[in-house]
C-alpha cells in the first residue's frame, strides 16, 4: 500500500484520548494493513469510502420486494431511511459529548490507508457503523434474509474503518450498538403505519406502494 504518515494537528490540548481502551489493537490492525497485498488494501479502502451507497441499494431492493408484501413489511421498509437518519442524529450528539480524537491524530507518525479526518471530526462512535447497522436492523424486521445479508455487509464496513486507520475498534463497536438500539424500537413502531400503507395502495400512491400480497393475478391471454 501507499502509506499516509500523519503529523500532529496544532499545538493546543487534545480532546479525549481513546487509545487507552484498544489503541494497541488498532496499531496491530493498521500493521496488518501495512503488510497486506496492495489489491486487498485498495479494495478495503474503496469499500470504506463508498460502501454506504450499497446500504441505500439494500433499502431500495427492500422497497421493491415490499411492493408485493404485507403492509407491515412495506411500512417497515419505508421507515428504514428515517430510522437511519434518526440513528445518525443520535450519534452526532454522542460524538459532540465525547469528543474523542481520531486514532490517526492521537498517534502521529503511524502509516494508514486513508487520510486522517481534520481536527474536530470526532471518532466515537463511528458514523459509518451506525448507518450500516441501523440499515441492517431496520431491514431485518422486514425481510430476515435481506437483514442478515445487510448485517454481514455492516460488519465488513465496521472492520474496514479500523483497517484504513480512522477508527479504534471500540468506535465501530459503539457505532454498531447505537445503530441497533435506535433501530429496534423504531422498526417495531413502524408497523403501526401498516393501515396507512393499506389505504395508500388503493389511492394515487398505489404504483409506489404496490398491490400487496392479495392482488388478483393478471389473466394470461391465450
PDB file of C-alpha atoms in Angstrom, residues 37-173:
ATOM      1  CA  UNK A  37      -1.281  -7.000  -0.606  1.00  0.00           C
ATOM      2  CA  UNK A  38      -1.942  -3.714  -2.339  1.00  0.00           C
ATOM      3  CA  UNK A  39      -5.001  -5.039  -4.201  1.00  0.00           C
ATOM      4  CA  UNK A  40      -6.597  -6.055  -0.906  1.00  0.00           C
ATOM      5  CA  UNK A  41      -5.883  -2.710   0.750  1.00  0.00           C
ATOM      6  CA  UNK A  42      -7.330  -0.844  -2.212  1.00  0.00           C
ATOM      7  CA  UNK A  43     -10.476  -2.997  -2.154  1.00  0.00           C
ATOM      8  CA  UNK A  44     -10.962  -2.287   1.557  1.00  0.00           C
ATOM      9  CA  UNK A  45     -10.315   1.400   1.032  1.00  0.00           C
ATOM     10  CA  UNK A  46     -12.881   1.627  -1.769  1.00  0.00           C
ATOM     11  CA  UNK A  47     -15.454  -0.228   0.328  1.00  0.00           C
ATOM     12  CA  UNK A  48     -14.752   2.060   3.283  1.00  0.00           C
ATOM     13  CA  UNK A  49     -15.173   5.163   1.103  1.00  0.00           C
ATOM     14  CA  UNK A  50     -18.237   4.338  -0.990  1.00  0.00           C
ATOM     15  CA  UNK A  51     -19.734   1.224   0.597  1.00  0.00           C
ATOM     16  CA  UNK A  52     -22.534   3.160   2.288  1.00  0.00           C
ATOM     17  CA  UNK A  53     -24.129   3.513  -1.139  1.00  0.00           C
ATOM     18  CA  UNK A  54     -24.655  -0.256  -1.078  1.00  0.00           C
ATOM     19  CA  UNK A  55     -26.829   0.118   2.013  1.00  0.00           C
ATOM     20  CA  UNK A  56     -29.007   2.577   0.105  1.00  0.00           C
ATOM     21  CA  UNK A  57     -29.341  -0.099  -2.587  1.00  0.00           C
ATOM     22  CA  UNK A  58     -30.349  -2.620   0.081  1.00  0.00           C
ATOM     23  CA  UNK A  59     -33.168  -0.301   1.128  1.00  0.00           C
ATOM     24  CA  UNK A  60     -34.205   0.219  -2.490  1.00  0.00           C
ATOM     25  CA  UNK A  61     -34.292  -3.533  -3.049  1.00  0.00           C
ATOM     26  CA  UNK A  62     -36.308  -3.954   0.143  1.00  0.00           C
ATOM     27  CA  UNK A  63     -38.869  -1.431  -1.133  1.00  0.00           C
ATOM     28  CA  UNK A  64     -39.153  -3.279  -4.462  1.00  0.00           C
ATOM     29  CA  UNK A  65     -39.802  -6.577  -2.719  1.00  0.00           C
ATOM     30  CA  UNK A  66     -42.231  -4.989  -0.266  1.00  0.00           C
ATOM     31  CA  UNK A  67     -44.498  -3.881  -3.120  1.00  0.00           C
ATOM     32  CA  UNK A  68     -45.937  -7.398  -3.166  1.00  0.00           C
ATOM     33  CA  UNK A  69     -45.699  -7.955   0.587  1.00  0.00           C
ATOM     34  CA  UNK A  70     -47.847  -7.365   3.640  1.00  0.00           C
ATOM     35  CA  UNK A  71     -48.443  -3.676   4.511  1.00  0.00           C
ATOM     36  CA  UNK A  72     -46.498  -4.122   7.748  1.00  0.00           C
ATOM     37  CA  UNK A  73     -43.450  -5.078   5.704  1.00  0.00           C
ATOM     38  CA  UNK A  74     -43.841  -2.067   3.432  1.00  0.00           C
ATOM     39  CA  UNK A  75     -44.292   0.230   6.426  1.00  0.00           C
ATOM     40  CA  UNK A  76     -41.037  -1.008   7.954  1.00  0.00           C
ATOM     41  CA  UNK A  77     -39.132  -0.740   4.679  1.00  0.00           C
ATOM     42  CA  UNK A  78     -40.338   2.825   4.138  1.00  0.00           C
ATOM     43  CA  UNK A  79     -39.319   3.664   7.699  1.00  0.00           C
ATOM     44  CA  UNK A  80     -35.771   2.360   7.176  1.00  0.00           C
ATOM     45  CA  UNK A  81     -34.310   5.613   5.752  1.00  0.00           C
ATOM     46  CA  UNK A  82     -35.946   7.612   8.552  1.00  0.00           C
ATOM     47  CA  UNK A  83     -34.555   5.186  11.111  1.00  0.00           C
ATOM     48  CA  UNK A  84     -31.064   5.620   9.664  1.00  0.00           C
ATOM     49  CA  UNK A  85     -31.400   9.412   9.874  1.00  0.00           C
ATOM     50  CA  UNK A  86     -32.569   9.154  13.491  1.00  0.00           C
ATOM     51  CA  UNK A  87     -29.612   6.918  14.385  1.00  0.00           C
ATOM     52  CA  UNK A  88     -27.227   9.320  12.683  1.00  0.00           C
ATOM     53  CA  UNK A  89     -28.624  12.280  14.636  1.00  0.00           C
ATOM     54  CA  UNK A  90     -28.311  10.410  17.939  1.00  0.00           C
ATOM     55  CA  UNK A  91     -24.745   9.533  17.048  1.00  0.00           C
ATOM     56  CA  UNK A  92     -23.942  13.139  16.191  1.00  0.00           C
ATOM     57  CA  UNK A  93     -24.984  14.144  19.707  1.00  0.00           C
ATOM     58  CA  UNK A  94     -22.820  11.395  21.214  1.00  0.00           C
ATOM     59  CA  UNK A  95     -19.828  12.473  19.139  1.00  0.00           C
ATOM     60  CA  UNK A  96     -20.200  16.030  20.412  1.00  0.00           C
ATOM     61  CA  UNK A  97     -20.453  14.873  24.014  1.00  0.00           C
ATOM     62  CA  UNK A  98     -17.414  12.583  23.982  1.00  0.00           C
ATOM     63  CA  UNK A  99     -15.129  14.427  21.510  1.00  0.00           C
ATOM     64  CA  UNK A 100     -12.736  11.530  21.068  1.00  0.00           C
ATOM     65  CA  UNK A 101      -9.719  12.297  18.904  1.00  0.00           C
ATOM     66  CA  UNK A 102      -9.180  10.082  15.862  1.00  0.00           C
ATOM     67  CA  UNK A 103      -6.513   7.412  16.392  1.00  0.00           C
ATOM     68  CA  UNK A 104      -4.619   8.653  13.346  1.00  0.00           C
ATOM     69  CA  UNK A 105      -4.386  12.064  15.050  1.00  0.00           C
ATOM     70  CA  UNK A 106      -3.632  10.684  18.501  1.00  0.00           C
ATOM     71  CA  UNK A 107      -0.800   8.503  17.220  1.00  0.00           C
ATOM     72  CA  UNK A 108       1.165  10.715  14.826  1.00  0.00           C
ATOM     73  CA  UNK A 109       3.688   9.064  12.571  1.00  0.00           C
ATOM     74  CA  UNK A 110       1.549   5.957  12.017  1.00  0.00           C
ATOM     75  CA  UNK A 111       1.037   4.967   8.380  1.00  0.00           C
ATOM     76  CA  UNK A 112      -2.624   4.458   7.489  1.00  0.00           C
ATOM     77  CA  UNK A 113      -4.538   3.771   4.281  1.00  0.00           C
ATOM     78  CA  UNK A 114      -6.852   6.772   4.497  1.00  0.00           C
ATOM     79  CA  UNK A 115      -6.103  10.442   5.018  1.00  0.00           C
ATOM     80  CA  UNK A 116      -6.914  11.333   8.610  1.00  0.00           C
ATOM     81  CA  UNK A 117     -10.037  13.492   9.066  1.00  0.00           C
ATOM     82  CA  UNK A 118      -9.489  17.064  10.202  1.00  0.00           C
ATOM     83  CA  UNK A 119      -9.374  18.002  13.892  1.00  0.00           C
ATOM     84  CA  UNK A 120     -12.880  18.319  15.308  1.00  0.00           C
ATOM     85  CA  UNK A 121     -14.164  15.394  13.237  1.00  0.00           C
ATOM     86  CA  UNK A 122     -14.568  13.162  16.266  1.00  0.00           C
ATOM     87  CA  UNK A 123     -14.027   9.425  16.280  1.00  0.00           C
ATOM     88  CA  UNK A 124     -16.522   7.941  18.767  1.00  0.00           C
ATOM     89  CA  UNK A 125     -18.880   6.377  17.756  1.00  0.00           C
ATOM     90  CA  UNK A 126     -18.331   5.616  14.055  1.00  0.00           C
ATOM     91  CA  UNK A 127     -20.947   7.173  11.761  1.00  0.00           C
ATOM     92  CA  UNK A 128     -20.317   4.518   9.126  1.00  0.00           C
ATOM     93  CA  UNK A 129     -21.017   1.728  11.620  1.00  0.00           C
ATOM     94  CA  UNK A 130     -24.140   3.476  12.902  1.00  0.00           C
ATOM     95  CA  UNK A 131     -25.593   3.892   9.406  1.00  0.00           C
ATOM     96  CA  UNK A 132     -24.707   0.353   8.348  1.00  0.00           C
ATOM     97  CA  UNK A 133     -26.112  -1.387  11.417  1.00  0.00           C
ATOM     98  CA  UNK A 134     -29.210   0.805  11.604  1.00  0.00           C
ATOM     99  CA  UNK A 135     -29.954  -0.146   7.990  1.00  0.00           C
ATOM    100  CA  UNK A 136     -29.374  -3.837   8.642  1.00  0.00           C
ATOM    101  CA  UNK A 137     -31.566  -3.828  11.753  1.00  0.00           C
ATOM    102  CA  UNK A 138     -34.413  -1.933  10.107  1.00  0.00           C
ATOM    103  CA  UNK A 139     -34.421  -4.270   7.097  1.00  0.00           C
ATOM    104  CA  UNK A 140     -34.167  -7.369   9.294  1.00  0.00           C
ATOM    105  CA  UNK A 141     -37.591  -6.590  10.707  1.00  0.00           C
ATOM    106  CA  UNK A 142     -38.972  -6.508   7.157  1.00  0.00           C
ATOM    107  CA  UNK A 143     -37.071  -9.369   5.484  1.00  0.00           C
ATOM    108  CA  UNK A 144     -34.951 -11.661   7.631  1.00  0.00           C
ATOM    109  CA  UNK A 145     -32.691 -12.883   4.817  1.00  0.00           C
ATOM    110  CA  UNK A 146     -32.063  -9.389   3.500  1.00  0.00           C
ATOM    111  CA  UNK A 147     -31.353  -8.198   7.016  1.00  0.00           C
ATOM    112  CA  UNK A 148     -28.717 -10.875   7.555  1.00  0.00           C
ATOM    113  CA  UNK A 149     -27.010 -10.086   4.250  1.00  0.00           C
ATOM    114  CA  UNK A 150     -27.025  -6.405   5.177  1.00  0.00           C
ATOM    115  CA  UNK A 151     -25.650  -7.260   8.630  1.00  0.00           C
ATOM    116  CA  UNK A 152     -22.723  -9.096   7.030  1.00  0.00           C
ATOM    117  CA  UNK A 153     -22.029  -6.035   4.905  1.00  0.00           C
ATOM    118  CA  UNK A 154     -22.284  -3.873   8.038  1.00  0.00           C
ATOM    119  CA  UNK A 155     -19.633  -5.990   9.766  1.00  0.00           C
ATOM    120  CA  UNK A 156     -17.342  -5.530   6.772  1.00  0.00           C
ATOM    121  CA  UNK A 157     -17.970  -1.788   6.825  1.00  0.00           C
ATOM    122  CA  UNK A 158     -17.148  -1.536  10.518  1.00  0.00           C
ATOM    123  CA  UNK A 159     -13.973  -3.592  10.101  1.00  0.00           C
ATOM    124  CA  UNK A 160     -12.884  -1.506   7.123  1.00  0.00           C
ATOM    125  CA  UNK A 161     -12.997   1.697   9.174  1.00  0.00           C
ATOM    126  CA  UNK A 162     -10.427   0.242  11.566  1.00  0.00           C
ATOM    127  CA  UNK A 163      -8.371  -1.272   8.739  1.00  0.00           C
ATOM    128  CA  UNK A 164      -7.951   2.089   6.979  1.00  0.00           C
ATOM    129  CA  UNK A 165      -6.904   3.647  10.279  1.00  0.00           C
ATOM    130  CA  UNK A 166      -9.598   6.234  11.013  1.00  0.00           C
ATOM    131  CA  UNK A 167     -11.343   4.498  13.938  1.00  0.00           C
ATOM    132  CA  UNK A 168     -10.487   2.489  17.033  1.00  0.00           C
ATOM    133  CA  UNK A 169     -12.234  -0.895  17.339  1.00  0.00           C
ATOM    134  CA  UNK A 170     -14.379   0.436  20.191  1.00  0.00           C
ATOM    135  CA  UNK A 171     -15.586   3.257  17.917  1.00  0.00           C
ATOM    136  CA  UNK A 172     -17.146   0.834  15.456  1.00  0.00           C
ATOM    137  CA  UNK A 173     -18.488  -1.449  18.193  1.00  0.00           C
TER     138      UNK A 173
END
